[in-house]
Amino acid sequence: MSYRKPKSLFTGEEGESERASAYAPLAERMRPRSLADFVGQQQLVGEGRILRRLIEGAGALPSLILWGAPGTGKTTLGRLLAERSGARFVPLSAVFSGVKDIRAAISEARETRQAGQRTVLFIDEIHRFNKGQQDALLPAVEDGTVTLIGATTENPSFEVTGALLSRSRVLMLNPLSDEEIEAILRRALADEERGLATLHPQLEDEALARVAHSAHGDARVALAALEAAVESTAPDADGVRQVTLETMVEALGRAHYAYDKGGEE
């Protein structure tokens, strides 16, 4: 993943980025653009809770380690925090990046800082970085060149160096409930701009409930299954796609396999 081309939903840019987003997976298209759209994690974003205060407050954004299962909103919260604070959102994947990428991102952050622009450096799967790679972040975190937001599915006490932990706040995200997953699915079905509404899908409540339960708290798996099921169902004479429970179950199996094989995005 290149730090020079962050996929931000909050820049307001039109043209090429909007055309590209039209071809993005449903889970990416439906990524919340504001806290009002965010579903789940009320222990963090509810009224008076820590992330709500950080997003709505005027103070400096601290470095954070977001710890939670896949599909619980870590990347989305990182984007929202960056947007709210007026900072550039620069994403790196620890799977595909190394010290060279870290240094390049920090160098650019120093340049933009001189122009009055802050940078949030978002490291996905930060537990994949070794000690040397994590140590490369320290000077820039210490002097405020970047605000670090690290996302991890592993216990940061064991996978993130003590030096980084001492300079960050660790926040735990919970798996989404069945009801929260179902709310996300219904929003995708009804959304004409970013969702599936223009395909005219029709699903039984049982099918939605099955997917919501079987996704095990992972919104991306549920949305991937919904997208595959709707797109693989041919429209009837009235243009309606009658998605069956059997089709949803089959699509869910493929979605689980894809994420299990590919890892966290």
PDB file of N, CA and C in Angstrom, residues 143-212:
ATOM      1  N   ASP A 143       8.240  13.473  18.747  1.00  0.00           N
ATOM      2  CA  ASP A 143       8.313  14.919  18.489  1.00  0.00           C
ATOM      3  C   ASP A 143       7.058  15.480  17.830  1.00  0.00           C
ATOM      4  N   GLY A 144       6.038  14.639  17.631  1.00  0.00           N
ATOM      5  CA  GLY A 144       4.767  15.116  17.103  1.00  0.00           C
ATOM      6  C   GLY A 144       4.716  15.266  15.599  1.00  0.00           C
ATOM      7  N   THR A 145       5.738  14.764  14.904  1.00  0.00           N
ATOM      8  CA  THR A 145       5.694  14.818  13.438  1.00  0.00           C
ATOM      9  C   THR A 145       4.487  14.063  12.912  1.00  0.00           C
ATOM     10  N   VAL A 146       4.198  12.929  13.532  1.00  0.00           N
ATOM     11  CA  VAL A 146       3.004  12.162  13.181  1.00  0.00           C
ATOM     12  C   VAL A 146       2.247  11.796  14.448  1.00  0.00           C
ATOM     13  N   THR A 147       0.957  11.649  14.303  1.00  0.00           N
ATOM     14  CA  THR A 147       0.138  10.994  15.318  1.00  0.00           C
ATOM     15  C   THR A 147      -0.078   9.574  14.825  1.00  0.00           C
ATOM     16  N   LEU A 148       0.357   8.617  15.613  1.00  0.00           N
ATOM     17  CA  LEU A 148       0.254   7.215  15.219  1.00  0.00           C
ATOM     18  C   LEU A 148      -1.088   6.642  15.639  1.00  0.00           C
ATOM     19  N   ILE A 149      -1.759   5.979  14.713  1.00  0.00           N
ATOM     20  CA  ILE A 149      -2.902   5.137  15.054  1.00  0.00           C
ATOM     21  C   ILE A 149      -2.592   3.755  14.502  1.00  0.00           C
ATOM     22  N   GLY A 150      -2.348   2.820  15.398  1.00  0.00           N
ATOM     23  CA  GLY A 150      -2.053   1.451  15.001  1.00  0.00           C
ATOM     24  C   GLY A 150      -3.265   0.573  15.206  1.00  0.00           C
ATOM     25  N   ALA A 151      -3.545  -0.267  14.224  1.00  0.00           N
ATOM     26  CA  ALA A 151      -4.663  -1.210  14.324  1.00  0.00           C
ATOM     27  C   ALA A 151      -4.102  -2.616  14.448  1.00  0.00           C
ATOM     28  N   THR A 152      -4.644  -3.385  15.367  1.00  0.00           N
ATOM     29  CA  THR A 152      -4.152  -4.739  15.570  1.00  0.00           C
ATOM     30  C   THR A 152      -5.269  -5.667  16.016  1.00  0.00           C
ATOM     31  N   THR A 153      -5.165  -6.915  15.575  1.00  0.00           N
ATOM     32  CA  THR A 153      -6.085  -7.954  16.038  1.00  0.00           C
ATOM     33  C   THR A 153      -5.470  -8.747  17.179  1.00  0.00           C
ATOM     34  N   GLU A 154      -4.206  -8.458  17.512  1.00  0.00           N
ATOM     35  CA  GLU A 154      -3.484  -9.196  18.546  1.00  0.00           C
ATOM     36  C   GLU A 154      -3.318  -8.337  19.794  1.00  0.00           C
ATOM     37  N   ASN A 155      -3.122  -9.002  20.926  1.00  0.00           N
ATOM     38  CA  ASN A 155      -2.937  -8.289  22.186  1.00  0.00           C
ATOM     39  C   ASN A 155      -1.706  -7.397  22.091  1.00  0.00           C
ATOM     40  N   PRO A 156      -1.877  -6.084  22.133  1.00  0.00           N
ATOM     41  CA  PRO A 156      -0.727  -5.189  21.964  1.00  0.00           C
ATOM     42  C   PRO A 156       0.308  -5.321  23.075  1.00  0.00           C
ATOM     43  N   SER A 157      -0.080  -5.840  24.221  1.00  0.00           N
ATOM     44  CA  SER A 157       0.877  -6.021  25.310  1.00  0.00           C
ATOM     45  C   SER A 157       2.000  -6.965  24.914  1.00  0.00           C
ATOM     46  N   PHE A 158       1.698  -7.875  23.990  1.00  0.00           N
ATOM     47  CA  PHE A 158       2.686  -8.849  23.540  1.00  0.00           C
ATOM     48  C   PHE A 158       3.266  -8.515  22.165  1.00  0.00           C
ATOM     49  N   GLU A 159       2.547  -7.739  21.355  1.00  0.00           N
ATOM     50  CA  GLU A 159       2.938  -7.548  19.958  1.00  0.00           C
ATOM     51  C   GLU A 159       3.429  -6.142  19.625  1.00  0.00           C
ATOM     52  N   VAL A 160       3.217  -5.190  20.517  1.00  0.00           N
ATOM     53  CA  VAL A 160       3.673  -3.818  20.296  1.00  0.00           C
ATOM     54  C   VAL A 160       4.729  -3.500  21.343  1.00  0.00           C
ATOM     55  N   THR A 161       5.800  -2.859  20.927  1.00  0.00           N
ATOM     56  CA  THR A 161       6.902  -2.593  21.848  1.00  0.00           C
ATOM     57  C   THR A 161       6.458  -1.696  23.000  1.00  0.00           C
ATOM     58  N   GLY A 162       7.123  -1.879  24.127  1.00  0.00           N
ATOM     59  CA  GLY A 162       6.802  -1.072  25.294  1.00  0.00           C
ATOM     60  C   GLY A 162       6.990   0.411  25.045  1.00  0.00           C
ATOM     61  N   ALA A 163       7.991   0.749  24.229  1.00  0.00           N
ATOM     62  CA  ALA A 163       8.248   2.160  23.934  1.00  0.00           C
ATOM     63  C   ALA A 163       7.074   2.802  23.209  1.00  0.00           C
ATOM     64  N   LEU A 164       6.492   2.086  22.230  1.00  0.00           N
ATOM     65  CA  LEU A 164       5.324   2.628  21.526  1.00  0.00           C
ATOM     66  C   LEU A 164       4.099   2.636  22.426  1.00  0.00           C
ATOM     67  N   LEU A 165       3.923   1.573  23.203  1.00  0.00           N
ATOM     68  CA  LEU A 165       2.764   1.512  24.099  1.00  0.00           C
ATOM     69  C   LEU A 165       2.778   2.656  25.103  1.00  0.00           C
ATOM     70  N   SER A 166       3.953   3.000  25.596  1.00  0.00           N
ATOM     71  CA  SER A 166       4.044   4.058  26.603  1.00  0.00           C
ATOM     72  C   SER A 166       3.707   5.429  26.027  1.00  0.00           C
ATOM     73  N   ARG A 167       3.724   5.524  24.715  1.00  0.00           N
ATOM     74  CA  ARG A 167       3.420   6.792  24.048  1.00  0.00           C
ATOM     75  C   ARG A 167       2.052   6.785  23.378  1.00  0.00           C
ATOM     76  N   SER A 168       1.262   5.766  23.663  1.00  0.00           N
ATOM     77  CA  SER A 168      -0.044   5.615  23.012  1.00  0.00           C
ATOM     78  C   SER A 168      -1.102   5.212  24.034  1.00  0.00           C
ATOM     79  N   ARG A 169      -2.348   5.429  23.656  1.00  0.00           N
ATOM     80  CA  ARG A 169      -3.473   4.898  24.427  1.00  0.00           C
ATOM     81  C   ARG A 169      -3.997   3.662  23.708  1.00  0.00           C
ATOM     82  N   VAL A 170      -4.225   2.601  24.467  1.00  0.00           N
ATOM     83  CA  VAL A 170      -4.758   1.368  23.887  1.00  0.00           C
ATOM     84  C   VAL A 170      -6.266   1.337  24.106  1.00  0.00           C
ATOM     85  N   LEU A 171      -7.020   1.178  23.018  1.00  0.00           N
ATOM     86  CA  LEU A 171      -8.478   1.109  23.086  1.00  0.00           C
ATOM     87  C   LEU A 171      -8.939  -0.201  22.467  1.00  0.00           C
ATOM     88  N   MET A 172      -9.832  -0.903  23.157  1.00  0.00           N
ATOM     89  CA  MET A 172     -10.320  -2.195  22.677  1.00  0.00           C
ATOM     90  C   MET A 172     -11.669  -2.031  21.997  1.00  0.00           C
ATOM     91  N   LEU A 173     -11.801  -2.631  20.812  1.00  0.00           N
ATOM     92  CA  LEU A 173     -13.060  -2.632  20.069  1.00  0.00           C
ATOM     93  C   LEU A 173     -13.697  -4.004  20.181  1.00  0.00           C
ATOM     94  N   ASN A 174     -15.001  -4.031  20.405  1.00  0.00           N
ATOM     95  CA  ASN A 174     -15.735  -5.283  20.562  1.00  0.00           C
ATOM     96  C   ASN A 174     -16.266  -5.791  19.224  1.00  0.00           C
ATOM     97  N   PRO A 175     -16.426  -7.113  19.077  1.00  0.00           N
ATOM     98  CA  PRO A 175     -17.125  -7.625  17.885  1.00  0.00           C
ATOM     99  C   PRO A 175     -18.528  -7.033  17.824  1.00  0.00           C
ATOM    100  N   LEU A 176     -19.018  -6.763  16.628  1.00  0.00           N
ATOM    101  CA  LEU A 176     -20.352  -6.199  16.480  1.00  0.00           C
ATOM    102  C   LEU A 176     -21.409  -7.246  16.819  1.00  0.00           C
ATOM    103  N   SER A 177     -22.519  -6.799  17.374  1.00  0.00           N
ATOM    104  CA  SER A 177     -23.619  -7.702  17.700  1.00  0.00           C
ATOM    105  C   SER A 177     -24.387  -8.066  16.438  1.00  0.00           C
ATOM    106  N   ASP A 178     -25.207  -9.107  16.530  1.00  0.00           N
ATOM    107  CA  ASP A 178     -26.042  -9.494  15.387  1.00  0.00           C
ATOM    108  C   ASP A 178     -26.924  -8.335  14.944  1.00  0.00           C
ATOM    109  N   GLU A 179     -27.479  -7.615  15.915  1.00  0.00           N
ATOM    110  CA  GLU A 179     -28.371  -6.501  15.591  1.00  0.00           C
ATOM    111  C   GLU A 179     -27.615  -5.382  14.872  1.00  0.00           C
ATOM    112  N   GLU A 180     -26.381  -5.131  15.289  1.00  0.00           N
ATOM    113  CA  GLU A 180     -25.584  -4.090  14.638  1.00  0.00           C
ATOM    114  C   GLU A 180     -25.211  -4.491  13.207  1.00  0.00           C
ATOM    115  N   ILE A 181     -24.845  -5.758  13.026  1.00  0.00           N
ATOM    116  CA  ILE A 181     -24.530  -6.244  11.678  1.00  0.00           C
ATOM    117  C   ILE A 181     -25.760  -6.137  10.778  1.00  0.00           C
ATOM    118  N   GLU A 182     -26.923  -6.526  11.302  1.00  0.00           N
ATOM    119  CA  GLU A 182     -28.143  -6.474  10.493  1.00  0.00           C
ATOM    120  C   GLU A 182     -28.481  -5.033  10.115  1.00  0.00           C
ATOM    121  N   ALA A 183     -28.252  -4.099  11.029  1.00  0.00           N
ATOM    122  CA  ALA A 183     -28.500  -2.686  10.717  1.00  0.00           C
ATOM    123  C   ALA A 183     -27.592  -2.209   9.585  1.00  0.00           C
ATOM    124  N   ILE A 184     -26.351  -2.651   9.580  1.00  0.00           N
ATOM    125  CA  ILE A 184     -25.409  -2.292   8.517  1.00  0.00           C
ATOM    126  C   ILE A 184     -25.860  -2.874   7.186  1.00  0.00           C
ATOM    127  N   LEU A 185     -26.325  -4.120   7.202  1.00  0.00           N
ATOM    128  CA  LEU A 185     -26.802  -4.762   5.975  1.00  0.00           C
ATOM    129  C   LEU A 185     -28.030  -4.049   5.417  1.00  0.00           C
ATOM    130  N   ARG A 186     -28.962  -3.693   6.283  1.00  0.00           N
ATOM    131  CA  ARG A 186     -30.176  -3.008   5.819  1.00  0.00           C
ATOM    132  C   ARG A 186     -29.837  -1.633   5.241  1.00  0.00           C
ATOM    133  N   ARG A 187     -28.872  -0.976   5.821  1.00  0.00           N
ATOM    134  CA  ARG A 187     -28.454   0.320   5.286  1.00  0.00           C
ATOM    135  C   ARG A 187     -27.872   0.153   3.885  1.00  0.00           C
ATOM    136  N   ALA A 188     -27.083  -0.893   3.685  1.00  0.00           N
ATOM    137  CA  ALA A 188     -26.495  -1.145   2.363  1.00  0.00           C
ATOM    138  C   ALA A 188     -27.568  -1.466   1.332  1.00  0.00           C
ATOM    139  N   LEU A 189     -28.598  -2.195   1.750  1.00  0.00           N
ATOM    140  CA  LEU A 189     -29.686  -2.540   0.833  1.00  0.00           C
ATOM    141  C   LEU A 189     -30.497  -1.315   0.426  1.00  0.00           C
ATOM    142  N   ALA A 190     -30.591  -0.341   1.309  1.00  0.00           N
ATOM    143  CA  ALA A 190     -31.433   0.830   1.055  1.00  0.00           C
ATOM    144  C   ALA A 190     -30.684   1.990   0.408  1.00  0.00           C
ATOM    145  N   ASP A 191     -29.366   1.939   0.403  1.00  0.00           N
ATOM    146  CA  ASP A 191     -28.562   3.061  -0.081  1.00  0.00           C
ATOM    147  C   ASP A 191     -28.455   3.032  -1.605  1.00  0.00           C
ATOM    148  N   GLU A 192     -28.953   4.081  -2.257  1.00  0.00           N
ATOM    149  CA  GLU A 192     -28.911   4.151  -3.720  1.00  0.00           C
ATOM    150  C   GLU A 192     -27.587   4.698  -4.243  1.00  0.00           C
ATOM    151  N   GLU A 193     -26.903   5.476  -3.440  1.00  0.00           N
ATOM    152  CA  GLU A 193     -25.654   6.098  -3.893  1.00  0.00           C
ATOM    153  C   GLU A 193     -24.473   5.142  -3.780  1.00  0.00           C
ATOM    154  N   ARG A 194     -24.333   4.502  -2.625  1.00  0.00           N
ATOM    155  CA  ARG A 194     -23.154   3.659  -2.397  1.00  0.00           C
ATOM    156  C   ARG A 194     -23.493   2.189  -2.217  1.00  0.00           C
ATOM    157  N   GLY A 195     -24.758   1.902  -1.977  1.00  0.00           N
ATOM    158  CA  GLY A 195     -25.154   0.543  -1.655  1.00  0.00           C
ATOM    159  C   GLY A 195     -25.703  -0.239  -2.823  1.00  0.00           C
ATOM    160  N   LEU A 196     -26.705  -1.077  -2.537  1.00  0.00           N
ATOM    161  CA  LEU A 196     -27.235  -2.030  -3.515  1.00  0.00           C
ATOM    162  C   LEU A 196     -28.656  -1.723  -3.962  1.00  0.00           C
ATOM    163  N   ALA A 197     -29.211  -0.605  -3.537  1.00  0.00           N
ATOM    164  CA  ALA A 197     -30.628  -0.331  -3.790  1.00  0.00           C
ATOM    165  C   ALA A 197     -30.964  -0.297  -5.275  1.00  0.00           C
ATOM    166  N   THR A 198     -30.041   0.176  -6.117  1.00  0.00           N
ATOM    167  CA  THR A 198     -30.339   0.277  -7.551  1.00  0.00           C
ATOM    168  C   THR A 198     -30.434  -1.091  -8.229  1.00  0.00           C
ATOM    169  N   LEU A 199     -29.987  -2.144  -7.535  1.00  0.00           N
ATOM    170  CA  LEU A 199     -30.116  -3.505  -8.074  1.00  0.00           C
ATOM    171  C   LEU A 199     -31.456  -4.126  -7.701  1.00  0.00           C
ATOM    172  N   HIS A 200     -32.227  -3.445  -6.869  1.00  0.00           N
ATOM    173  CA  HIS A 200     -33.563  -3.870  -6.451  1.00  0.00           C
ATOM    174  C   HIS A 200     -33.559  -5.272  -5.819  1.00  0.00           C
ATOM    175  N   PRO A 201     -32.741  -5.447  -4.773  1.00  0.00           N
ATOM    176  CA  PRO A 201     -32.731  -6.750  -4.104  1.00  0.00           C
ATOM    177  C   PRO A 201     -33.903  -6.899  -3.150  1.00  0.00           C
ATOM    178  N   GLN A 202     -34.330  -8.129  -2.952  1.00  0.00           N
ATOM    179  CA  GLN A 202     -35.362  -8.435  -1.969  1.00  0.00           C
ATOM    180  C   GLN A 202     -34.932  -9.683  -1.213  1.00  0.00           C
ATOM    181  N   LEU A 203     -34.864  -9.561   0.107  1.00  0.00           N
ATOM    182  CA  LEU A 203     -34.422 -10.661   0.953  1.00  0.00           C
ATOM    183  C   LEU A 203     -35.408 -10.872   2.082  1.00  0.00           C
ATOM    184  N   GLU A 204     -35.547 -12.107   2.495  1.00  0.00           N
ATOM    185  CA  GLU A 204     -36.345 -12.415   3.671  1.00  0.00           C
ATOM    186  C   GLU A 204     -35.564 -12.022   4.921  1.00  0.00           C
ATOM    187  N   ASP A 205     -36.299 -11.684   5.975  1.00  0.00           N
ATOM    188  CA  ASP A 205     -35.648 -11.330   7.231  1.00  0.00           C
ATOM    189  C   ASP A 205     -34.770 -12.468   7.733  1.00  0.00           C
ATOM    190  N   GLU A 206     -35.193 -13.707   7.487  1.00  0.00           N
ATOM    191  CA  GLU A 206     -34.427 -14.865   7.949  1.00  0.00           C
ATOM    192  C   GLU A 206     -33.039 -14.900   7.318  1.00  0.00           C
ATOM    193  N   ALA A 207     -32.964 -14.532   6.040  1.00  0.00           N
ATOM    194  CA  ALA A 207     -31.673 -14.540   5.352  1.00  0.00           C
ATOM    195  C   ALA A 207     -30.731 -13.497   5.940  1.00  0.00           C
ATOM    196  N   LEU A 208     -31.253 -12.305   6.200  1.00  0.00           N
ATOM    197  CA  LEU A 208     -30.427 -11.264   6.803  1.00  0.00           C
ATOM    198  C   LEU A 208     -29.974 -11.659   8.201  1.00  0.00           C
ATOM    199  N   ALA A 209     -30.883 -12.228   8.968  1.00  0.00           N
ATOM    200  CA  ALA A 209     -30.546 -12.641  10.328  1.00  0.00           C
ATOM    201  C   ALA A 209     -29.477 -13.727  10.319  1.00  0.00           C
ATOM    202  N   ARG A 210     -29.566 -14.649   9.359  1.00  0.00           N
ATOM    203  CA  ARG A 210     -28.581 -15.724   9.271  1.00  0.00           C
ATOM    204  C   ARG A 210     -27.186 -15.169   8.989  1.00  0.00           C
ATOM    205  N   VAL A 211     -27.106 -14.258   8.041  1.00  0.00           N
ATOM    206  CA  VAL A 211     -25.815 -13.665   7.709  1.00  0.00           C
ATOM    207  C   VAL A 211     -25.274 -12.862   8.886  1.00  0.00           C
ATOM    208  N   ALA A 212     -26.135 -12.073   9.508  1.00  0.00           N
ATOM    209  CA  ALA A 212     -25.701 -11.252  10.635  1.00  0.00           C
ATOM    210  C   ALA A 212     -25.132 -12.113  11.752  1.00  0.00           C
TER     211      ALA A 212
END
